[in-house]
Coordinates of C-alpha atoms in Angstrom, one line a residue:
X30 CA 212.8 9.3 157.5
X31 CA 209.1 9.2 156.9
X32 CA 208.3 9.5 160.4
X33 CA 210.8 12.2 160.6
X34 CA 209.2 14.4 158.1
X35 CA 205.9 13.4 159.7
X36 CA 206.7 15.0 162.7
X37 CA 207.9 18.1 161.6
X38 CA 205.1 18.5 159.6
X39 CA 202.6 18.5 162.6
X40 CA 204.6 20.9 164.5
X41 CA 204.6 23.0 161.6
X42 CA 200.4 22.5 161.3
X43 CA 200.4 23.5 165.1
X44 CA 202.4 26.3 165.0
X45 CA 200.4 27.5 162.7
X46 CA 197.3 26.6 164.0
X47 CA 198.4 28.9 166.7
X48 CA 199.5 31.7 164.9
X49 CA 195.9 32.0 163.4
X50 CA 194.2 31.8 166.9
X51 CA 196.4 34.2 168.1
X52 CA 195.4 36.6 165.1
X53 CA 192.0 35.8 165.8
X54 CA 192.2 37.2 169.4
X55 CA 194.8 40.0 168.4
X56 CA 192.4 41.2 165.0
X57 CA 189.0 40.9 168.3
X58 CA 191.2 43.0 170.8
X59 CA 192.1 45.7 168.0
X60 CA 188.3 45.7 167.0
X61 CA 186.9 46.3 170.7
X62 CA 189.8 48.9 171.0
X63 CA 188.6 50.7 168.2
X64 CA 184.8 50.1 167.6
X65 CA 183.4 49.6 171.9
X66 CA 186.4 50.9 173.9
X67 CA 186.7 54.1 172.3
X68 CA 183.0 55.1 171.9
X69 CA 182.9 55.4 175.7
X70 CA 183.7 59.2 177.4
X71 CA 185.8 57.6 180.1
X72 CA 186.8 61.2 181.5
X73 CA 182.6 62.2 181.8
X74 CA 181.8 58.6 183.4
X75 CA 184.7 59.2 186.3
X76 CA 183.6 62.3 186.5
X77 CA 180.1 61.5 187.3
X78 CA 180.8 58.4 189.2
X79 CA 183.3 60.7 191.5
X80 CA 180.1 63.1 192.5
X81 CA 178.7 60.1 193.7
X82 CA 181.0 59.3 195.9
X83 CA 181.0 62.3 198.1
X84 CA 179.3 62.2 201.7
X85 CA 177.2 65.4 201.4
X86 CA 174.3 66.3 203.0
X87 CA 171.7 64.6 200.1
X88 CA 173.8 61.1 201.0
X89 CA 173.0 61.8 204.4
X90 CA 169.9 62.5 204.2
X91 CA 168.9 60.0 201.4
X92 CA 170.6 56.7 203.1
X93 CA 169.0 57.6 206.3
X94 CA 165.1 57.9 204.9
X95 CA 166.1 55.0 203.0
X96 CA 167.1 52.8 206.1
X97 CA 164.0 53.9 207.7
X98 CA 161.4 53.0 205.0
X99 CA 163.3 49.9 204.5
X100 CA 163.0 48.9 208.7
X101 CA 159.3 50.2 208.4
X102 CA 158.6 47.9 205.7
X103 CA 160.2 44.7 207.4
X104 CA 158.3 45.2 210.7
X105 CA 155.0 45.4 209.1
X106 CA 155.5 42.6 206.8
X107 CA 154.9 45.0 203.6
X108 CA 156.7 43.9 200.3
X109 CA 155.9 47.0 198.6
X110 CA 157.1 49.9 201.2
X111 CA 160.2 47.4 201.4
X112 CA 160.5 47.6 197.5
X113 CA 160.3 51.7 198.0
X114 CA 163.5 51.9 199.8
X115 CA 165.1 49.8 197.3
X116 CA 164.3 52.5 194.6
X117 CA 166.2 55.1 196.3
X118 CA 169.4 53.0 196.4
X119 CA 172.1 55.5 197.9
X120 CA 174.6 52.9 198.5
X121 CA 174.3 51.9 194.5
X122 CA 176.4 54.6 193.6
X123 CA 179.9 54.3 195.7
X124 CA 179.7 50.5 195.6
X125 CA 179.9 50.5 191.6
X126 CA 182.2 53.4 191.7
X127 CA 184.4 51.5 194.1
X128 CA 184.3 48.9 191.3
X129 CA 185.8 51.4 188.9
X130 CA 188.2 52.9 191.2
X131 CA 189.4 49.7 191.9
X132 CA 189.9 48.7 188.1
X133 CA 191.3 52.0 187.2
X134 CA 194.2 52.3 189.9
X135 CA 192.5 55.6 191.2
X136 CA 193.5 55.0 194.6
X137 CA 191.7 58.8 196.1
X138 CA 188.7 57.6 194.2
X139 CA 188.4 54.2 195.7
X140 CA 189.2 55.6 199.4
X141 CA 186.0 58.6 198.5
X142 CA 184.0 55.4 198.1
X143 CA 184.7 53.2 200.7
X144 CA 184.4 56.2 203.1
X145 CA 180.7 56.9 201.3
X146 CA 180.0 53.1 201.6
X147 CA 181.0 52.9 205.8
X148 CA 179.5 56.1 206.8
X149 CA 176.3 55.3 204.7
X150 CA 176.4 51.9 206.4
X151 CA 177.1 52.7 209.8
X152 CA 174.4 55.3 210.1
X153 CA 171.7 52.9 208.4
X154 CA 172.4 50.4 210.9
X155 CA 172.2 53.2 213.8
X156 CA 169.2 54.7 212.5
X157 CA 167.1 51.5 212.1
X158 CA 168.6 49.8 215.1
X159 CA 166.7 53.2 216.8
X160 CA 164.0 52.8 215.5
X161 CA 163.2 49.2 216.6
X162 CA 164.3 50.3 220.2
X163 CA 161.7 52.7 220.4
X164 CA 159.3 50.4 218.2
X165 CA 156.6 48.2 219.8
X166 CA 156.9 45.8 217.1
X167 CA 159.7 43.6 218.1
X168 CA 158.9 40.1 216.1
X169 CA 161.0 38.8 213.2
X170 CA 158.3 38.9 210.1
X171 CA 158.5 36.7 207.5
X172 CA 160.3 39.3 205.8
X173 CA 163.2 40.0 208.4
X174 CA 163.1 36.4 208.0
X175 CA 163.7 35.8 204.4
X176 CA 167.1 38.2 204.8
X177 CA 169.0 36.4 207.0
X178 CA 170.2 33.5 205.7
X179 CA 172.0 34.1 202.2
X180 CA 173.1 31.2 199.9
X181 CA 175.1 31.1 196.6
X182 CA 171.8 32.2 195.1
X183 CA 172.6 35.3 196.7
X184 CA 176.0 35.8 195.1
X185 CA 174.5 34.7 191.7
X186 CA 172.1 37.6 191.9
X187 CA 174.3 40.2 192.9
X188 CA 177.2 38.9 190.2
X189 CA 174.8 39.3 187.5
X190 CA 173.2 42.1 189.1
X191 CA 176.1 44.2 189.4
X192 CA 177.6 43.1 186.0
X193 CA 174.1 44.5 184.2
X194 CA 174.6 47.7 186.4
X195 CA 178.0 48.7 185.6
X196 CA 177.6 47.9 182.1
X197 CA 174.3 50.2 181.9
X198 CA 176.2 53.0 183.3
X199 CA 179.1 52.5 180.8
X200 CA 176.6 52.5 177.7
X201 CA 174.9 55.4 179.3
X202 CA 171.7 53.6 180.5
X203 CA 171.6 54.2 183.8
X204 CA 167.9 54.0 184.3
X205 CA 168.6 50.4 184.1
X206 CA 170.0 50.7 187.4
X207 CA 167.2 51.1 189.4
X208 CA 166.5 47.1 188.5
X209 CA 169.6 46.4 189.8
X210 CA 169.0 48.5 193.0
X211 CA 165.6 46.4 193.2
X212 CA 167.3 42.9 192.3
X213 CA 170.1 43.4 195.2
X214 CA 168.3 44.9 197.6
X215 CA 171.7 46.7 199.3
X216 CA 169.3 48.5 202.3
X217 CA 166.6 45.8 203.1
X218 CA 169.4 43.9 205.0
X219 CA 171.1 46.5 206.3
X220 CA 167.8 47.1 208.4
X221 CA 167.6 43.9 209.4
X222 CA 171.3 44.1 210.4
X223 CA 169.8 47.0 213.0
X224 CA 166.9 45.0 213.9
X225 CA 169.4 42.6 215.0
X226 CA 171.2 44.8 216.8
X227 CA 168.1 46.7 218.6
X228 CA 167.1 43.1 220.1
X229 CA 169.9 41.4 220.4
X230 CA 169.7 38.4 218.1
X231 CA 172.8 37.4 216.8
X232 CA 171.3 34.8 214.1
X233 CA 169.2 37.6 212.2
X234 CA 172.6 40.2 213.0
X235 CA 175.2 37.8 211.7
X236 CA 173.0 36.3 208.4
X237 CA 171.8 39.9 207.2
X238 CA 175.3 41.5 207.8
X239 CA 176.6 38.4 205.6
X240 CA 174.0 38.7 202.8
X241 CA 175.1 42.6 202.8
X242 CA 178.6 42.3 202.9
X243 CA 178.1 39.4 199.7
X244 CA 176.0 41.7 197.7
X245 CA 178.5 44.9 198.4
X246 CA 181.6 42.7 197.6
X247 CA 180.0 40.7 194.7
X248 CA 178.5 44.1 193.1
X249 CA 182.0 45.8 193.5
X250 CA 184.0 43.6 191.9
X251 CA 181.5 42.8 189.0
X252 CA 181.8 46.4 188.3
X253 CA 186.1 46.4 188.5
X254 CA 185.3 43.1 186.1
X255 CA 183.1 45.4 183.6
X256 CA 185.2 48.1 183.6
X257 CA 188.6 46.6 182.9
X258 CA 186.3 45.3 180.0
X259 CA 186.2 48.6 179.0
X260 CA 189.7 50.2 179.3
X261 CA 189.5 51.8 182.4
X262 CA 192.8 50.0 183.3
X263 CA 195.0 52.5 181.8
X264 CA 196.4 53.4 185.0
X265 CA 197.6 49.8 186.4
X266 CA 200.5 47.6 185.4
X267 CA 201.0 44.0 184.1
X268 CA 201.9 43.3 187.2
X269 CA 198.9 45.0 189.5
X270 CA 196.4 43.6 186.5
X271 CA 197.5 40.1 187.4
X272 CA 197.2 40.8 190.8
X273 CA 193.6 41.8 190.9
X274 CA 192.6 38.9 188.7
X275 CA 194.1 36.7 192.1
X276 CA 192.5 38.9 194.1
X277 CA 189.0 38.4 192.3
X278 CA 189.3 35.0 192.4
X279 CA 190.5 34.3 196.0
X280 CA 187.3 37.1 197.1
X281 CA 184.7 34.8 194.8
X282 CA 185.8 31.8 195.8
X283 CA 186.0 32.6 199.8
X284 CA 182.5 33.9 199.7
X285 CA 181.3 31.1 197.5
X286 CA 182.4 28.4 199.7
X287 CA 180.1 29.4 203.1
X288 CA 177.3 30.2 200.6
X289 CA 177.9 27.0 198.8
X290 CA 177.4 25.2 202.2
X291 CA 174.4 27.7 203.4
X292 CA 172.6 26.5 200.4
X293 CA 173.3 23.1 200.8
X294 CA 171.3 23.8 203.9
X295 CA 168.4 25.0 202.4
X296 CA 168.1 22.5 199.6
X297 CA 168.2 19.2 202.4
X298 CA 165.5 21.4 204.3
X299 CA 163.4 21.8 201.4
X300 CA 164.2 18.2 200.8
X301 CA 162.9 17.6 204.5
X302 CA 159.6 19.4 204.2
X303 CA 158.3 17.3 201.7
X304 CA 159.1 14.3 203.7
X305 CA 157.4 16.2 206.7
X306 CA 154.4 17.3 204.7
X307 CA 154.3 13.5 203.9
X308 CA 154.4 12.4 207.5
X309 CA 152.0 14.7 208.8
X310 CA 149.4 13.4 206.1
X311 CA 150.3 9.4 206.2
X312 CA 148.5 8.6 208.8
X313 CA 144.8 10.8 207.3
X314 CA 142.9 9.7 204.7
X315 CA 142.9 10.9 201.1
X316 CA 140.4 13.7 202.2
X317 CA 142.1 15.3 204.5
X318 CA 144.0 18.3 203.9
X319 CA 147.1 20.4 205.6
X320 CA 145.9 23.6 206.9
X321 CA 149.3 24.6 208.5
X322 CA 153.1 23.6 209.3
X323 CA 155.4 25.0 211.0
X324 CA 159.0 23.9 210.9
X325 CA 161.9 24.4 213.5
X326 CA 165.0 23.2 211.9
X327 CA 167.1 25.1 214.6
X328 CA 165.4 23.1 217.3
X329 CA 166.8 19.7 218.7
X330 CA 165.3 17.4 217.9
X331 CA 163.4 19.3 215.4
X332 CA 160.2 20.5 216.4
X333 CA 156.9 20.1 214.0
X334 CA 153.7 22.4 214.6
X335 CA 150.8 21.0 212.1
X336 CA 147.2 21.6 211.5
X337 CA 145.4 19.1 209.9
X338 CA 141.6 19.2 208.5
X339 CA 140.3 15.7 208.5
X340 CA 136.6 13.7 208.5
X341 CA 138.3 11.4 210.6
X342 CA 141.2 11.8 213.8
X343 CA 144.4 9.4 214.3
X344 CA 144.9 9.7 218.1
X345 CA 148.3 8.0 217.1
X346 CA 149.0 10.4 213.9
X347 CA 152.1 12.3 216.2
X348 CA 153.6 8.9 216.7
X349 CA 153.7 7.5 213.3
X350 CA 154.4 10.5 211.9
X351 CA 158.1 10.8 214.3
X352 CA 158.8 6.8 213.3
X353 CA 158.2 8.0 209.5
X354 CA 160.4 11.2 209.7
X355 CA 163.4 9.1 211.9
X356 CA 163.7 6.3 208.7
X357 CA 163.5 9.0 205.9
X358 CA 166.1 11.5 207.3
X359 CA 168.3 10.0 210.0
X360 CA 167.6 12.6 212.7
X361 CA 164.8 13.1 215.5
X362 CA 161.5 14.5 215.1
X363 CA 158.9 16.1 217.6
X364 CA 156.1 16.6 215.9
X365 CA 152.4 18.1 217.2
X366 CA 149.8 18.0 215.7
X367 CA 146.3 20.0 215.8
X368 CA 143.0 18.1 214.4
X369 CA 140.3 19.5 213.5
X370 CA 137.7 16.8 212.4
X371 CA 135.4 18.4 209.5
X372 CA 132.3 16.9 207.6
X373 CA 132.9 15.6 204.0
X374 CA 129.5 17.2 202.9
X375 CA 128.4 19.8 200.5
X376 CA 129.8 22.2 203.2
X377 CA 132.7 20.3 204.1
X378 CA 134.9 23.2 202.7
X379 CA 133.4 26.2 204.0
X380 CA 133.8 24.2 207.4
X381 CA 137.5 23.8 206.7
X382 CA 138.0 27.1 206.1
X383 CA 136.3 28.0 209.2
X384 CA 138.1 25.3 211.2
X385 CA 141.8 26.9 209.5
X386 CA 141.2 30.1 210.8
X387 CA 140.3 29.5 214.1
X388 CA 143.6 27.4 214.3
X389 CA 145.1 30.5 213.0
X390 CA 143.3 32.8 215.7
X391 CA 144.3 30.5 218.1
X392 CA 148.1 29.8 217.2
X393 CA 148.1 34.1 217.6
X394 CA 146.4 34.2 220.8
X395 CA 148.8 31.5 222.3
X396 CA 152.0 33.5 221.0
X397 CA 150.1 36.4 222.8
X398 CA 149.5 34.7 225.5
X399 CA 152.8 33.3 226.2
X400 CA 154.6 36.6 225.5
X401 CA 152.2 38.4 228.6
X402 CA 153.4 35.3 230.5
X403 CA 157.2 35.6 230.1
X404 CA 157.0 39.5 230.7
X405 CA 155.2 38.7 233.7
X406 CA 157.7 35.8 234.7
X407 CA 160.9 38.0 233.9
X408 CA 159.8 41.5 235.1
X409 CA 159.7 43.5 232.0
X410 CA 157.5 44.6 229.5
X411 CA 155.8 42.6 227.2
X412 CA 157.2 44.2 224.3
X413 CA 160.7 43.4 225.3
X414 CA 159.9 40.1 224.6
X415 CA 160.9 38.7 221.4
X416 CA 158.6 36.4 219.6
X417 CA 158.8 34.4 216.7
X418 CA 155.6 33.3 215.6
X419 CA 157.2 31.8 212.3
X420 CA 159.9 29.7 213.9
X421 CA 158.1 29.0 217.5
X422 CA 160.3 31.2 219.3
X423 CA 160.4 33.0 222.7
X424 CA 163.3 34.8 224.8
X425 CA 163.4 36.6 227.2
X426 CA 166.0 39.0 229.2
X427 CA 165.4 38.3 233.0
X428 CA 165.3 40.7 236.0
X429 CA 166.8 39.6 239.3
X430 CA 164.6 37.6 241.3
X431 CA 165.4 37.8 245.4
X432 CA 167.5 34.8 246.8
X433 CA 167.3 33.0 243.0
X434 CA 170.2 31.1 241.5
X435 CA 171.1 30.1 238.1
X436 CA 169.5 26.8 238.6
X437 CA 166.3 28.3 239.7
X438 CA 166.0 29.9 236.5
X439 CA 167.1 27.0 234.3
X440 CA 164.3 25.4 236.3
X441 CA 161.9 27.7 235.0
X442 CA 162.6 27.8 231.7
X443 CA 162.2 23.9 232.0
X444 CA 159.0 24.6 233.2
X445 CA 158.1 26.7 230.7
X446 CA 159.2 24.6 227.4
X447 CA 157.3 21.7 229.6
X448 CA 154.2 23.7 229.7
X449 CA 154.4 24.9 226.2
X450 CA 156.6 22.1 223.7
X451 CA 155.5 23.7 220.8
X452 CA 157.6 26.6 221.5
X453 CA 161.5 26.5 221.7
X454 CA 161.5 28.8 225.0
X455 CA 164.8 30.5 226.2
X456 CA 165.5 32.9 229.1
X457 CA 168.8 34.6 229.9
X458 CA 169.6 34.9 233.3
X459 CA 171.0 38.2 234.9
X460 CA 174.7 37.4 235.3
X461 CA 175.0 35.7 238.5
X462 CA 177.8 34.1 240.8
X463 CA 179.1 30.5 238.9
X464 CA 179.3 27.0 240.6
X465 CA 182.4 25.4 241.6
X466 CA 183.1 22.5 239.9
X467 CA 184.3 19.1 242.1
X468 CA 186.4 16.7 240.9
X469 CA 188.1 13.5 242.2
X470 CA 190.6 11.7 240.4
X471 CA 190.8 13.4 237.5
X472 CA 187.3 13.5 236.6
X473 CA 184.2 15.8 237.5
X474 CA 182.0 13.9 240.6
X475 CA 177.9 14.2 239.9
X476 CA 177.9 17.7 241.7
X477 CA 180.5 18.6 239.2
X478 CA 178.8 17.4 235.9
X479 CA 175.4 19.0 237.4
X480 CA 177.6 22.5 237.9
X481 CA 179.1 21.9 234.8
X482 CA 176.3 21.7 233.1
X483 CA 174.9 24.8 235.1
X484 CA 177.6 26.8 234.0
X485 CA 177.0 25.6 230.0
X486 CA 173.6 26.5 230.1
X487 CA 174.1 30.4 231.5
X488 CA 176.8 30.8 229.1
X489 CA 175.0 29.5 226.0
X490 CA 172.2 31.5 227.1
X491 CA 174.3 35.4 228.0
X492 CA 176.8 34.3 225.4
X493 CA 179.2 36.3 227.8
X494 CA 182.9 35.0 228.3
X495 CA 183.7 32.5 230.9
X496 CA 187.3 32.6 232.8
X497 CA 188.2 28.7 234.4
X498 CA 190.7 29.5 237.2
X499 CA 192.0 25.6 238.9
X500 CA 194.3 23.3 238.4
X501 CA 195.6 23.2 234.5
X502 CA 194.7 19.9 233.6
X503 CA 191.2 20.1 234.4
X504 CA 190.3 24.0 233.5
X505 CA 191.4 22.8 229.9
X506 CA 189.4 19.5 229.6
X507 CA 186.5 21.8 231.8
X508 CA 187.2 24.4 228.6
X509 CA 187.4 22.4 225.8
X510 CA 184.1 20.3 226.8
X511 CA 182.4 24.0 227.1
X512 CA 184.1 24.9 223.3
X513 CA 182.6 21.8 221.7
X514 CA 179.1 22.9 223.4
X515 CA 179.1 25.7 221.7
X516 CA 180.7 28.3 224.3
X517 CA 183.3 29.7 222.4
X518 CA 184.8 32.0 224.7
X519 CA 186.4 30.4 227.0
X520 CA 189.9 31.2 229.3
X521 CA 192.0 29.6 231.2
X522 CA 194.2 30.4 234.3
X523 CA 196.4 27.6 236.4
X524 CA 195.4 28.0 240.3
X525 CA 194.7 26.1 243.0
X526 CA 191.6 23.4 243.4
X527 CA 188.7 23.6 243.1
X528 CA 187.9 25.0 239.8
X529 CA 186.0 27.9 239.6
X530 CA 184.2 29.8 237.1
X531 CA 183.6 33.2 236.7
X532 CA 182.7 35.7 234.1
X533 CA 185.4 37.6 232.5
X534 CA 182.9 40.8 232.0
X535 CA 181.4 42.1 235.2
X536 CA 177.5 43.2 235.3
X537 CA 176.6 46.1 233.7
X538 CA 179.5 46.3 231.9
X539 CA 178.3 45.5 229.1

């Protein structure tokens, strides 16, 4: 009986426990009803935020000399000019206002917006992607750099970012929103999305257009979060309310998972330079220092570019430092190595110095030098092609060359990265007629591997898409070897032997 009454007396205590929390939250709700929700003029802050959303002539104009001092600013390397078109912010505007329309169920609002938002977009990206065409200056700066590969850092910024913006505008402080045009930086990457496109570069295209498209959504929906805070919710159901919180959550979550990964990426890397910077300096003496490194993660294996100033030189410093780098991190190193062998004297430092910047001056003058030779090699002019002096990288589009074949120019650029390791070299061939590819029972001969691997290296190098046309059986295992190469587009069609590859796109096409 004891136990009986026991047990009805804690299911009393925890009903009742309940019934106070839930008075706790019901007596908070009425309170931020009453004393925050209702101090704010919901009908002046639409009304304002609506103006913002229309495409007029001062949008135009402002997201267009916006985009331009923002491309400016990242081909000349200049923080501060960069910093300038972040001030004038256009885009702010629609993206928090499609934030609000979104939490308020104002569905002609939220289409004003996302029409501001795509034609302020699309004629960003036109107007810098322009401008770099016509521009001499072609190289990704360290700038252009830095915006195109976004992490969950990223998404942290513009969360909090567009959180502190929407609730500045609600309090009616919306000079506070210039720090959050600065923190986000909504047209910096948009440049570099046009840079991108201007030059063709899919890596600087894809990463900028991501870390856009994460600080558009991110800032959005923090503002929709905010709002609904603040009762602008009137309009929506139990039902739709519910429904946004799912579709908060799934948005989050699907960007935070490639971001999550992306700066995974960058913390091993960061892991990896110390261990490089390490390497490089193992085989020195204490009084030797590390003028410069440069770092090719993308490169395989990946390629290391040092300087060192030292009173004495390893002749077998490369070596030991590639045996050092393959224990610590599992993967395969080439690392070169500059020495310059300086006194340990009085004047040992001014001779450093002088010893760095000649490695400097002569690091530009090979990147010089190597751009005139590729626009010599390919035909065109030496501003067309692109240089990466930060990651060691050269490309260039080819002309024609009479009686030449797609082998002859995989032969050259073999040549080339021979001549020149230091640099990861690629050339793209003009689109020229594919090998066959021979196979006896059931598996490519040696003049069918070699065309195979012909016909990988063109496609890797246009990216165009390839159409196999043979016998079914071996245009998909011909396909799927391309696939995990990374080829991605890749048909097949059932034929007669041999197989034969062609491109799907004919020249000038494109």
């Amino acid at each position: 009986m004891k136990n009986g009454e026991m047990a009805v007396n804690d299911n009393q205590a925890t009903a009742s426990a309940r019934m106070g929390f839930g008075r706790v939250i019901g007596s908070f709700r009425a309170w931020w009803r009453r004393e925050v929700v209702a101090t704010v003029d919901q009908a002046g802050l639409v009304e304002l935020r609506r103006e913002e959303a229309d495409v007029s002539a001062r949008f135009l104009f402002m997201a267009t000399m916006s985009a331009g001092i923002a491309i400016l600013g990242l081909l000349l390397g200049s923080p501060a000019v960069i910093i300038g078109a972040m001030l004038i912010a256009p885009l702010m505007g629609p993206i928090i206002g499609l934030g609000f329309a979104a939490a308020s169920g104002d569905y002609v609002w939220l289409r004003k917006c996302a029409k501001a938002i795509a034609v302020g977009t699309l004629l960003a990206v036109s107007f810098t992607a322009l401008i770099v065409f016509l521009s001499p200056l072609q190289n990704v700066t360290s700038e252009i750099a830095a915006r195109t590969r976004p992490n969950l850092f990223d998404l942290l910024v513009a969360l909090f970012s567009g959180l502190a913006g929407a609730y500045a505008l609600i309090r009616g402080r919306a000079d506070a929103v210039v720090g959050v045009a600065i923190a986000t930086a909504l047209m910096p990457p948009l440049a570099v999305v046009g840079f991108g496109l201007a030059t063709w570069n899919w890596p600087v295209f894809s990463g900028a257009l991501l870390l856009f498209v994460t600080n558009l959504v991110t800032i959005a929906l923090s503002a929709a979060v905010m709002a609904r805070l603040y009762g602008f919710n009137a309009r929506l159901s139990s039902k739709h309310t519910r429904f946004q919180d799912v579709v908060l959550l799934v948005v989050f979550m699907a960007l935070a998972v490639p971001l999550g990964i992306a700066l995974r990426q960058i913390a091993w890397e960061a892991q990896a330079t110390r261990a490089i910077n390490n390497a490089v300096m193992l085989p020195f003496s204490s009084s030797a220092r590390l003028s410069q490194v440069d770092i090719n993660f993308a490169a395989e294996p990946v390629q290391v570019t040092a300087t060192v100033l030292t009173p004495e030189l390893a002749p077998q410093a490369e070596l030991q430092a590639e045996r050092f780098l393959r224990r610590q991190l599992n993967r395969e190193f080439a690392v070169a190595l500059t020495q310059y062998q300086v006194g340990t004297g009085a004047s040992a430092a001014e001779e450093a110095g002088l010893a760095a910047a000649r490695a400097r001056e002569e690091a530009n003058r090979r990147a010089e030098d190597l751009a005139a030779r590729l626009a010599v090699i390919a035909g065109v002019e030496e501003s067309d092609v692109l240089v990466d002096r930060q990651n060691r990288r050269a490309q260039v589009r080819m002309t024609a060359l009479p009686g030449a074949g797609l082998a002859t120019y995989r032969e050259l650029e073999a040549r080339l990265i021979a001549a020149d390791p230091a640099w990861r070299i690629e050339i793209i061939p003009p689109q020229l007629p594919l090998p066959t590819v021979a196979f006896a029972e059931g598996e490519p001969t040696d003049a069918g591997e070699q065309a195979l691997a012909l016909i990988r290296w063109a496609a890797r190098r246009r990216g165009d898409a390839l159409l196999l046309r043979g016998p079914q059986d071996q245009a998909e295992a011909v396909a799927e070897q391309l696939r995990q190469s990374g080829v991605a587009d890749v048909a097949v069609e059932a034929g007669p032997a041999p197989l034969v590859a062609r491109w799907t796109i004919a020249p000038g096409a494109q």
